[in-house]
Coordinates of C-alpha atoms in Angstrom, one line a residue:
M510 CA 8.2 18.4 -33.6
R511 CA 9.0 19.0 -37.2
Y512 CA 7.3 15.7 -38.1
M513 CA 4.2 16.7 -36.0
A514 CA 4.1 20.1 -37.7
A515 CA 4.2 18.4 -41.1
V516 CA 1.4 16.0 -40.3
F517 CA -0.7 18.9 -39.0
G518 CA -0.1 21.0 -42.1
F519 CA -0.8 18.1 -44.3
A520 CA -4.1 17.5 -42.5
I521 CA -5.2 21.1 -42.8
L522 CA -4.6 21.1 -46.6
S523 CA -6.3 17.7 -47.2
V524 CA -9.8 17.8 -45.8
N525 CA -13.3 16.7 -46.7
I526 CA -15.7 19.7 -46.7
F527 CA -19.4 19.0 -46.2
A528 CA -22.3 20.6 -48.1
Q529 CA -23.0 24.2 -47.2
Q530 CA -26.2 26.2 -47.6
L531 CA -24.8 29.5 -48.9
D532 CA -28.0 31.4 -48.4
N533 CA -27.6 30.8 -44.6
I534 CA -23.9 31.8 -44.4
K535 CA -24.7 35.1 -42.7
N536 CA -25.9 33.2 -39.7
E537 CA -22.7 31.2 -39.3
K538 CA -19.7 32.0 -37.2
P539 CA -16.7 33.1 -39.2
F540 CA -14.2 30.6 -37.6
T541 CA -14.3 27.8 -35.0
F542 CA -11.8 25.2 -34.1
H543 CA -12.4 22.2 -31.8
G544 CA -11.4 18.7 -31.3
N545 CA -9.2 16.5 -29.0
V546 CA -5.8 15.0 -28.7
G547 CA -5.2 11.7 -26.9
L548 CA -2.4 9.4 -25.7
N549 CA -2.8 5.7 -25.2
L550 CA -0.4 3.4 -23.4
I551 CA -1.2 -0.3 -24.0
G552 CA 0.4 -3.2 -22.3
Y553 CA -0.1 -6.9 -23.2
S554 CA 1.1 -10.3 -22.0
A555 CA 0.1 -13.9 -22.4
S556 CA 1.3 -17.3 -21.5
G557 CA 0.4 -20.7 -22.9
M558 CA -0.5 -19.2 -26.3
E559 CA 1.0 -17.3 -29.2
L560 CA 1.1 -13.5 -28.5
R561 CA -1.6 -11.6 -30.4
S562 CA -0.1 -8.2 -29.8
D563 CA 3.1 -6.4 -28.9
P564 CA 4.0 -6.3 -25.2
F565 CA 3.9 -2.5 -25.2
R566 CA 2.5 0.1 -27.6
A567 CA 2.1 3.9 -27.4
V568 CA -0.5 5.6 -29.6
I569 CA -1.1 9.3 -30.2
M570 CA -4.5 10.3 -31.7
A571 CA -5.9 13.6 -32.8
N572 CA -9.3 14.6 -34.1
A573 CA -10.2 18.2 -35.0
I574 CA -12.8 20.2 -36.9
V575 CA -12.0 23.6 -38.4
S576 CA -15.2 25.4 -39.4
V577 CA -15.2 28.5 -41.7
Y578 CA -18.6 30.1 -42.0
G579 CA -20.3 26.8 -41.2
I580 CA -18.2 24.8 -43.7
N581 CA -16.7 21.9 -41.6
M582 CA -13.2 20.6 -42.3
P583 CA -12.5 17.5 -40.1
F584 CA -9.2 15.8 -39.9
S585 CA -7.7 13.1 -37.7
F586 CA -4.6 11.0 -37.4
R587 CA -3.3 8.1 -35.4
F588 CA 0.4 7.7 -34.7
S589 CA 2.1 4.7 -33.0
D590 CA 5.6 3.3 -32.8
K591 CA 4.7 0.9 -35.7
K592 CA 2.9 3.0 -38.2
T593 CA 0.7 6.1 -38.8
D594 CA -2.9 5.7 -39.8
Y595 CA -5.3 8.3 -41.0
S596 CA -9.0 8.0 -40.5
Q597 CA -9.7 9.4 -43.9
P598 CA -7.6 10.1 -47.0
F599 CA -6.2 13.6 -46.5
N600 CA -6.0 14.1 -50.3
Q601 CA -9.8 13.7 -50.6
F602 CA -11.0 17.3 -50.7
G603 CA -14.5 18.0 -51.8
I604 CA -17.3 20.6 -51.5
S605 CA -21.0 20.7 -52.5
P606 CA -22.2 24.3 -51.9
S607 CA -25.9 25.0 -52.6
Y608 CA -27.9 28.2 -53.1
K609 CA -31.6 27.9 -53.4
W610 CA -32.2 25.4 -56.3
I611 CA -28.5 25.2 -57.4
T612 CA -26.0 22.7 -56.0
L613 CA -22.4 22.5 -57.2
H614 CA -20.0 19.5 -56.7
A615 CA -16.3 19.8 -56.8
G616 CA -13.5 17.5 -55.7
Y617 CA -14.1 14.1 -54.2
R618 CA -17.8 13.5 -54.1
N619 CA -20.5 10.8 -53.8
V620 CA -23.6 11.5 -55.9
T621 CA -26.6 9.3 -56.5
F622 CA -28.9 9.7 -59.6
S623 CA -30.4 6.2 -59.2
N624 CA -29.5 2.8 -57.7
F625 CA -28.6 1.1 -60.9
T626 CA -26.7 3.9 -62.7
L627 CA -24.8 6.5 -60.7
G628 CA -25.4 5.0 -57.2
G629 CA -23.1 6.8 -54.8
H630 CA -19.8 5.7 -56.3
G631 CA -17.0 8.0 -55.3
F632 CA -15.3 10.2 -58.0
I633 CA -13.1 13.2 -58.2
G634 CA -14.3 15.9 -60.5
G635 CA -17.2 18.4 -60.8
G636 CA -20.9 18.5 -61.3
V637 CA -24.1 20.5 -60.9
E638 CA -27.7 19.8 -59.9
L639 CA -30.5 22.2 -60.8
N640 CA -34.0 22.0 -59.5
P641 CA -35.9 25.2 -60.5
G642 CA -39.6 24.4 -60.1
R643 CA -40.5 21.2 -61.8
F644 CA -37.3 20.9 -63.8
R645 CA -34.7 18.4 -62.5
F646 CA -31.2 18.3 -64.0
G647 CA -27.9 16.9 -62.9
A648 CA -24.6 16.2 -64.4
V649 CA -21.2 15.1 -63.1
Y650 CA -17.8 14.4 -64.8
G651 CA -14.7 13.1 -63.2
R652 CA -12.3 10.2 -62.5
F653 CA -13.8 7.1 -60.9
K654 CA -12.2 4.2 -59.1
R655 CA -9.3 3.1 -61.1
S656 CA -9.2 -0.4 -62.7
T657 CA -6.2 -2.4 -61.6
G658 CA -4.6 -5.5 -63.0
L659 CA -1.4 -7.3 -63.9
Y660 CA 1.0 -6.5 -66.7
E661 CA 2.2 -9.7 -68.3
S662 CA 2.1 -12.4 -65.6
E663 CA 0.6 -12.8 -62.1
S664 CA 4.0 -12.0 -60.5
D665 CA 4.5 -8.7 -62.3
T666 CA 3.8 -5.2 -60.9
I667 CA 0.1 -4.2 -60.7
Q668 CA -0.8 -1.3 -63.0
S669 CA -4.0 0.8 -63.3
F670 CA -6.0 2.7 -66.0
D671 CA -7.4 6.1 -65.4
R672 CA -11.2 5.6 -65.4
K673 CA -13.1 8.7 -66.5
G674 CA -16.6 9.4 -67.4
F675 CA -19.8 11.4 -66.9
A676 CA -23.4 10.9 -65.8
V677 CA -26.4 13.0 -66.7
K678 CA -29.9 13.2 -65.1
L679 CA -32.9 14.9 -66.8
G680 CA -36.3 14.8 -65.3
V681 CA -39.5 16.6 -64.1
G682 CA -41.3 16.7 -60.8
S683 CA -40.7 17.2 -57.1
K684 CA -39.6 15.0 -54.2
K685 CA -43.2 13.6 -54.0
N686 CA -43.6 13.0 -57.7
F687 CA -40.8 12.8 -60.2
F688 CA -39.6 10.9 -63.3
D689 CA -35.9 11.1 -64.2
L690 CA -34.0 9.8 -67.2
V691 CA -30.4 8.9 -66.4
M692 CA -27.4 8.1 -68.6
L693 CA -23.8 7.1 -67.6
N694 CA -20.7 6.7 -69.7
I695 CA -17.4 5.7 -68.1
K696 CA -14.3 4.2 -69.7
D697 CA -10.7 3.4 -69.1
D698 CA -8.0 5.5 -70.7
S699 CA -5.7 3.0 -72.4
L700 CA -3.1 5.8 -73.0
S701 CA -2.7 6.2 -69.2
L702 CA -0.6 3.0 -68.9
A703 CA 3.1 2.8 -69.2
H704 CA 2.7 -0.5 -71.1
K705 CA 0.2 -1.6 -73.7
P706 CA -2.9 -3.5 -72.6
N707 CA -2.6 -7.3 -72.7
R708 CA -4.6 -10.4 -72.2
Y709 CA -4.2 -10.1 -68.4
F710 CA -5.4 -6.6 -68.3
S711 CA -7.4 -4.5 -70.8
P712 CA -9.4 -1.3 -70.8
E713 CA -13.1 -1.5 -70.1
Q714 CA -16.1 0.7 -71.0
N715 CA -19.6 1.0 -69.6
V716 CA -22.7 2.8 -70.8
V717 CA -25.8 2.7 -68.7
A718 CA -29.2 4.2 -69.4
G719 CA -32.4 4.0 -67.5
F720 CA -35.0 5.8 -65.5
N721 CA -35.9 6.4 -61.8
S722 CA -39.4 7.5 -60.7
F723 CA -41.5 8.1 -57.6
F724 CA -45.2 8.9 -57.5
T725 CA -47.5 9.8 -54.6
L726 CA -50.9 8.3 -55.7
S727 CA -52.8 9.4 -52.5
K728 CA -52.2 10.3 -48.9
T729 CA -51.5 6.6 -48.1
L730 CA -50.3 5.1 -51.4
T731 CA -47.0 5.6 -53.2
F732 CA -45.3 3.9 -56.1
E733 CA -41.7 3.8 -57.2
A734 CA -40.0 2.2 -60.2
E735 CA -36.5 2.0 -61.5
F736 CA -35.0 0.5 -64.6
A737 CA -31.6 0.4 -66.2
T738 CA -29.8 -1.3 -69.1
S739 CA -26.0 -1.7 -69.0
L740 CA -23.7 -2.3 -72.0
Y741 CA -20.4 -3.4 -70.5
T742 CA -17.3 -4.0 -72.7
T743 CA -14.6 -5.9 -70.8
N744 CA -11.9 -5.4 -73.4
A745 CA -12.2 -2.2 -75.4
S746 CA -8.8 -2.8 -77.1
I747 CA -10.0 -5.6 -79.5
P748 CA -11.6 -4.7 -82.9
G749 CA -15.3 -3.8 -83.0
I750 CA -18.2 -5.9 -84.5
G751 CA -17.3 -4.9 -88.1
N752 CA -18.1 -2.3 -90.7
T753 CA -20.8 0.1 -89.4
E754 CA -21.2 2.2 -92.5
S755 CA -24.2 0.2 -93.6
E756 CA -25.8 0.3 -90.2
P757 CA -26.7 3.9 -89.3
I758 CA -27.7 3.1 -85.7
L759 CA -24.5 1.2 -85.0
K760 CA -22.5 3.9 -86.6
K761 CA -23.9 6.5 -84.1
V762 CA -23.5 4.2 -81.1
D763 CA -19.9 3.3 -82.2
K764 CA -18.9 7.0 -81.7
F765 CA -19.2 6.8 -77.9
I766 CA -18.8 3.1 -77.0
V767 CA -16.9 0.2 -78.4
I768 CA -19.0 -2.9 -79.1
N769 CA -17.2 -6.1 -79.7
E770 CA -17.3 -9.8 -78.7
S771 CA -16.5 -8.8 -75.1
S772 CA -19.6 -6.6 -74.8
E773 CA -22.6 -7.7 -72.9
L774 CA -26.0 -6.1 -72.5
T775 CA -27.8 -6.7 -69.1
T776 CA -30.8 -5.1 -67.3
A777 CA -31.9 -4.4 -63.8
S778 CA -35.3 -3.3 -62.5
R779 CA -37.1 -2.6 -59.3
S780 CA -40.6 -1.5 -58.4
S781 CA -42.6 -1.2 -55.2
L782 CA -46.1 -0.2 -54.1
N783 CA -46.3 1.2 -50.6
Y784 CA -49.4 1.6 -48.5
K785 CA -49.1 3.5 -45.2
G786 CA -52.3 4.0 -43.2
K787 CA -53.0 4.6 -39.5
A788 CA -54.0 1.0 -38.8
F789 CA -52.0 -0.9 -41.4
S790 CA -49.0 -0.7 -43.7
M791 CA -47.9 -2.8 -46.6
K792 CA -45.0 -2.8 -49.0
A793 CA -45.0 -5.0 -52.1
E794 CA -41.6 -5.0 -54.0
Y795 CA -40.4 -6.7 -57.2
R796 CA -36.7 -6.9 -58.1
R797 CA -34.9 -8.4 -61.1
I798 CA -31.2 -8.1 -61.8
D799 CA -29.6 -10.0 -64.7
P800 CA -26.5 -12.2 -64.3
K801 CA -23.3 -10.1 -64.5
Y802 CA -25.1 -6.8 -64.3
K803 CA -22.6 -4.1 -63.5
S804 CA -22.4 -0.3 -63.5
M805 CA -19.1 1.6 -63.1
G806 CA -21.2 4.2 -61.1
A807 CA -22.1 1.7 -58.4
Y808 CA -20.1 -0.6 -56.2
Y809 CA -21.9 -3.9 -56.0
F810 CA -25.0 -5.7 -57.1
N811 CA -26.4 -9.1 -56.0
D812 CA -27.0 -10.2 -59.5
D813 CA -28.7 -13.2 -61.2
V814 CA -31.7 -12.9 -58.9
E815 CA -35.5 -12.3 -59.2
N816 CA -37.6 -11.9 -56.1
F817 CA -41.0 -10.7 -55.0
T818 CA -41.6 -9.6 -51.4
L819 CA -44.6 -8.6 -49.2
A820 CA -43.9 -6.7 -46.0
P821 CA -47.0 -5.9 -43.9
S822 CA -47.0 -4.1 -40.5
F823 CA -49.7 -3.0 -38.2
P824 CA -50.3 -1.8 -34.5
L825 CA -53.0 -3.1 -32.2
F826 CA -54.4 -2.2 -28.8
K827 CA -53.5 1.5 -29.1
R828 CA -50.0 0.7 -30.4
K829 CA -49.1 -1.4 -27.4
L830 CA -48.8 -4.4 -29.7
Y831 CA -46.8 -3.9 -33.0
I832 CA -46.5 -6.7 -35.6
R833 CA -44.2 -6.6 -38.6
G834 CA -43.5 -9.3 -41.1
S835 CA -42.2 -10.1 -44.6
I836 CA -42.4 -13.0 -47.0
G837 CA -40.7 -13.4 -50.3
K838 CA -39.9 -15.8 -53.1
Q839 CA -36.5 -15.7 -54.9
H840 CA -34.7 -17.6 -57.5
D841 CA -31.6 -17.4 -59.7
N842 CA -30.6 -18.8 -63.1
L843 CA -32.5 -16.2 -65.0
R844 CA -30.8 -17.1 -68.3
K845 CA -31.1 -20.8 -67.8
T846 CA -27.3 -21.3 -68.1
K847 CA -26.6 -22.8 -64.7
R848 CA -26.7 -26.5 -64.0
V849 CA -29.4 -26.1 -61.4
T850 CA -31.9 -23.4 -60.3
T851 CA -31.9 -22.4 -56.6
M852 CA -35.2 -21.2 -55.2
R853 CA -35.5 -19.5 -51.8
T854 CA -38.4 -18.7 -49.6
I855 CA -37.7 -15.9 -47.1
S856 CA -40.0 -15.1 -44.3
S857 CA -39.7 -13.2 -41.0
A858 CA -42.0 -11.9 -38.2
N859 CA -41.5 -9.5 -35.4
V860 CA -43.9 -9.0 -32.5
S861 CA -43.3 -6.3 -29.9
F862 CA -45.8 -6.1 -26.9
N863 CA -45.4 -3.3 -24.4
P864 CA -48.6 -3.2 -22.3
S865 CA -47.0 -0.9 -19.6
S866 CA -43.8 0.8 -18.7
V867 CA -43.0 -2.1 -16.4
F868 CA -43.3 -5.1 -18.7
G869 CA -42.5 -5.7 -22.4
I870 CA -41.6 -8.6 -24.6
D871 CA -40.2 -8.9 -28.2
L872 CA -40.5 -12.0 -30.3
N873 CA -38.6 -12.5 -33.6
Y874 CA -38.8 -15.4 -36.0
S875 CA -37.2 -15.9 -39.4
N876 CA -37.2 -18.8 -41.8
Y877 CA -35.1 -19.2 -44.9
S878 CA -35.4 -22.2 -47.2
N879 CA -33.3 -23.2 -50.2
N880 CA -34.4 -25.7 -52.8
Q881 CA -33.1 -26.7 -56.2
K882 CA -34.6 -27.8 -59.4
A883 CA -33.1 -28.9 -62.7
G884 CA -31.5 -26.2 -64.8
R885 CA -29.4 -27.3 -67.8
M886 CA -28.9 -30.7 -66.2
P887 CA -31.0 -33.0 -63.9
V888 CA -30.4 -32.6 -60.2
I889 CA -28.6 -35.4 -58.5
D890 CA -30.4 -36.4 -55.2
T891 CA -27.1 -36.9 -53.3
A892 CA -26.0 -33.4 -54.1
K893 CA -29.4 -31.6 -54.1
L894 CA -29.6 -28.5 -51.9
Y895 CA -32.8 -28.6 -49.8
Q896 CA -32.3 -26.8 -46.5
T897 CA -34.2 -24.6 -44.0
T898 CA -32.5 -22.2 -41.7
S899 CA -34.7 -20.8 -38.9
N900 CA -34.1 -18.5 -35.9
L901 CA -36.4 -17.8 -32.9
S902 CA -35.7 -15.3 -30.2
I903 CA -37.8 -14.3 -27.2
T904 CA -36.9 -11.4 -25.0
P905 CA -39.2 -10.5 -22.1
R906 CA -38.1 -7.7 -19.7
L907 CA -39.2 -6.1 -16.5
M908 CA -38.3 -2.5 -15.6
F909 CA -39.1 -0.8 -12.2
L910 CA -38.0 2.9 -12.4
K911 CA -38.2 4.6 -9.1
T912 CA -36.8 7.8 -7.5
K913 CA -34.0 6.1 -5.6
T914 CA -33.5 2.8 -7.4
N915 CA -33.9 1.3 -10.9
H916 CA -34.4 -2.4 -11.4
M917 CA -34.3 -4.2 -14.8
I918 CA -34.7 -8.0 -15.4
L919 CA -34.0 -9.2 -18.9
L920 CA -34.3 -12.7 -20.2
M921 CA -33.1 -13.6 -23.7
Y922 CA -33.7 -17.0 -25.4
S923 CA -32.5 -17.7 -28.9
R924 CA -32.6 -20.9 -30.9
S925 CA -31.3 -21.2 -34.5
G926 CA -30.7 -24.2 -36.6
L927 CA -30.2 -25.6 -40.0
N928 CA -32.5 -28.4 -41.1
D929 CA -31.3 -30.4 -44.1
K930 CA -34.2 -32.2 -45.8
N931 CA -31.8 -34.1 -48.0
A932 CA -31.2 -37.4 -46.1
K933 CA -28.0 -37.9 -48.1
T934 CA -26.3 -34.7 -46.7
A935 CA -28.2 -34.1 -43.4
E936 CA -25.7 -35.9 -41.2
L937 CA -22.9 -33.5 -42.2
S938 CA -24.7 -30.2 -42.5
E939 CA -27.4 -30.0 -39.8
S940 CA -26.7 -27.9 -36.7
T941 CA -28.5 -26.1 -33.8
A942 CA -27.5 -23.4 -31.5
T943 CA -29.3 -22.4 -28.3
I944 CA -28.5 -19.3 -26.1
L945 CA -30.2 -18.5 -22.8
N946 CA -29.2 -15.4 -20.8
L947 CA -30.8 -14.0 -17.6
N948 CA -29.6 -10.5 -16.5
Y949 CA -30.5 -8.3 -13.5
N950 CA -29.4 -4.7 -13.2
L951 CA -29.8 -2.7 -10.0
N952 CA -28.9 1.0 -9.9
F953 CA -29.0 3.3 -6.8
N954 CA -29.6 6.8 -8.2
E955 CA -28.4 8.9 -5.3
T956 CA -25.2 7.0 -4.5
L957 CA -24.4 6.2 -8.2
V958 CA -23.9 2.5 -7.3
G959 CA -24.7 -0.2 -9.9
L960 CA -24.9 -3.9 -9.6
I961 CA -25.1 -6.5 -12.4
F962 CA -25.8 -10.3 -12.1
G963 CA -26.2 -12.7 -14.9
L964 CA -26.6 -16.4 -15.8
N965 CA -25.9 -17.7 -19.3
H966 CA -25.9 -20.9 -21.2
T967 CA -25.0 -21.8 -24.7
T968 CA -25.3 -25.1 -26.6
L969 CA -23.9 -25.7 -30.1
Q970 CA -24.4 -29.1 -31.8
N971 CA -23.1 -30.1 -35.3
V972 CA -21.3 -32.8 -37.0
A973 CA -18.1 -32.1 -34.9
G974 CA -20.0 -32.8 -31.7
S975 CA -21.6 -30.9 -28.8
N976 CA -20.2 -27.8 -27.1
K977 CA -21.9 -26.5 -24.0
V978 CA -20.9 -23.4 -22.0
S979 CA -22.6 -22.3 -18.8
G980 CA -21.7 -19.8 -16.2
L981 CA -22.4 -16.6 -14.3
T982 CA -21.4 -13.0 -14.4
A983 CA -21.3 -10.4 -11.6
G984 CA -20.2 -6.8 -11.5
A985 CA -20.3 -3.6 -9.6
S986 CA -19.8 0.1 -10.4
K987 CA -19.6 3.3 -8.4
G988 CA -19.6 7.0 -9.3
W989 CA -18.1 9.8 -7.3
L990 CA -18.0 13.6 -7.7
K991 CA -21.4 13.8 -9.3
G992 CA -20.3 11.1 -11.9
A993 CA -17.0 12.7 -12.8
L994 CA -15.2 9.7 -11.3
Y995 CA -16.4 6.3 -12.2
A996 CA -15.1 2.8 -11.5
G997 CA -16.5 -0.6 -12.5
F998 CA -15.5 -4.2 -12.2
S999 CA -17.0 -7.4 -13.6
S1000 CA -16.1 -11.0 -13.5
S1001 CA -17.4 -14.2 -15.1
I1002 CA -16.8 -17.9 -14.6
M1003 CA -17.8 -20.3 -17.3
R1004 CA -17.9 -24.1 -17.4
S1005 CA -17.2 -25.5 -20.8
N1006 CA -18.1 -29.0 -22.0
Y1007 CA -16.8 -30.0 -25.4
N1008 CA -17.6 -33.6 -26.3
D1009 CA -17.4 -34.5 -22.6
E1010 CA -14.1 -32.7 -22.2
K1011 CA -14.7 -30.2 -19.4
G1012 CA -12.8 -27.0 -18.6
W1013 CA -13.1 -23.5 -17.0
I1014 CA -13.0 -20.1 -18.6
Y1015 CA -12.5 -16.9 -16.5
N1016 CA -12.9 -13.3 -17.6
N1017 CA -12.2 -10.2 -15.5
S1018 CA -12.4 -6.6 -16.4
L1019 CA -11.8 -3.3 -14.6
N1020 CA -12.7 0.2 -16.0
C1021 CA -12.0 3.6 -14.3
T1022 CA -12.7 7.0 -15.8
Y1023 CA -12.0 10.4 -14.4
Q1024 CA -13.4 13.5 -16.1
I1025 CA -11.1 16.1 -14.5
N1026 CA -12.8 19.0 -16.2
N1027 CA -14.2 20.0 -19.6
H1028 CA -10.8 19.7 -21.1
H1029 CA -9.0 16.8 -19.4
S1030 CA -10.0 13.1 -18.9
V1031 CA -8.2 9.9 -17.9
R1032 CA -9.3 6.3 -18.5
L1033 CA -7.8 3.0 -17.3
S1034 CA -9.0 -0.4 -18.6
M1035 CA -7.7 -3.8 -17.7
Y1036 CA -8.9 -7.2 -19.1
Q1037 CA -7.9 -10.7 -18.2
T1038 CA -8.9 -14.1 -19.7
R1039 CA -7.8 -17.4 -18.4
Q1040 CA -8.7 -20.9 -19.7
N1041 CA -8.0 -24.2 -17.9
Y1042 CA -8.5 -27.7 -19.2
P1043 CA -7.2 -31.1 -17.9
A1044 CA -3.9 -32.5 -19.0
G1045 CA -4.1 -34.1 -22.4
S1046 CA -7.0 -32.0 -23.6
I1047 CA -7.2 -30.8 -27.2
N1048 CA -8.1 -27.4 -25.8
Q1049 CA -5.3 -25.1 -24.8
D1050 CA -4.5 -23.7 -21.4
F1051 CA -3.6 -20.0 -21.5
N1052 CA -3.6 -16.7 -19.5
E1053 CA -4.0 -13.4 -21.3
F1054 CA -3.9 -9.9 -20.0
K1055 CA -4.3 -6.4 -21.5
G1056 CA -4.1 -3.0 -20.0
D1057 CA -4.9 0.4 -21.5
L1058 CA -4.2 3.8 -20.0
S1059 CA -5.4 6.8 -21.9
Y1060 CA -5.4 10.6 -21.6
V1061 CA -7.6 12.9 -23.7
Y1062 CA -7.4 16.7 -24.0
T1063 CA -10.4 18.4 -25.5
F1064 CA -10.2 21.8 -26.9

């Protein structure tokens, strides 16, 4: 009990508070507390294979939300006989209260000024955003995700710098029309280490400057553009570029960022023109990101890429037919430093036809091709990448919704494949996969009885051979006490044929749920998988079982 009390107290003190509109606080309840506590008993057994879980586990879970004048403070924990897991770091406390045109940030926050500068990276600190009329201002300061590395060798203890910095946004406009200038400056504190920086691990610094804009040109046409340039120094501990006394500009820059042989200047840009009418929509987007472009205010960029994309969409026949598509060209090696340049053509199409409430069909097609041309060196034919990956799926459906019964028939066909147009490598890389599923659902509304029948077939062919799996699935469910008590069972039998080596795969599942009242519920789930192959087969015979009994109390 002392342990549980400590966990509960720790959770209360370490919460994540969501944004609150202070001008509406008078309409909120002073205090609310709700959530749930659950107990799971899990059993597992297997024969003919290595165990993938413990034979028995007990898990206690709790989720709760404390609300004070509309400010939500959620917390949760998961305790088992092996370890204790928390669904969120309890030491991450943050709040972003707002009043009219003022928003404050304090604690652990995620703020976005633009995608290429401060783009949602988590930090602990403070900030403010002001939007009085046409004026747009934002500023944050804090500690960002720490940089980690090794001390003197790969076997030594990992250490980390404190990474601190700020970002500022200054702009004019509104949500429909705005232009913002953004600057970010983040660096590692070399004095935060117990040891001096070394060749394995050194402090870094990053200064990013750019703009973000959005303009509404008409009722149907909008334009957005974004640009940033990033000066990233990967080792701020080595000497700078030299004497800056004779260079006034460098002297000013040297005051807030170290520029040396490890510094690299890169850019990133994005722009799009969007048309949205009643009968037709179109988006044209251009994106270019230099190799090694990074910002300490964002997590990840797909760099060394330039692409242009067109994405039209339009409805027909009073919106019963809807067509969407996209096509784009992409290539890398922007600085001509790679041995080869890879070019990609990306296209996709989606057609959805719903002539009535009874019948509908969806068609999806995508095609991605990769081709290479010479970069710094000629392309060798035997190693040249020239491939096309395509995928086609067709999903027709029938639905008959009546007072006493509901019928649904769903057919799904999917075929995907990789076509290698290089005859030297095609034999080892080409593959195709075909999936065909037919499902029928029947529900009796008054008796709460449901029936499921299904046929399925999968074929996979590649250099390793051919693998075919065919079978059927059947299941039934029943509800009692106006749906408070529910039980369902399903079973499938599959015939596997891997390179003419045949076997059987069986899957069975049972699920029961009883909602006793608004506070108490019980659930039982059992799963069994069995695989049988002839003696001497390379495939393994095994039998696996898992059971899960859970109880949840809601308050």
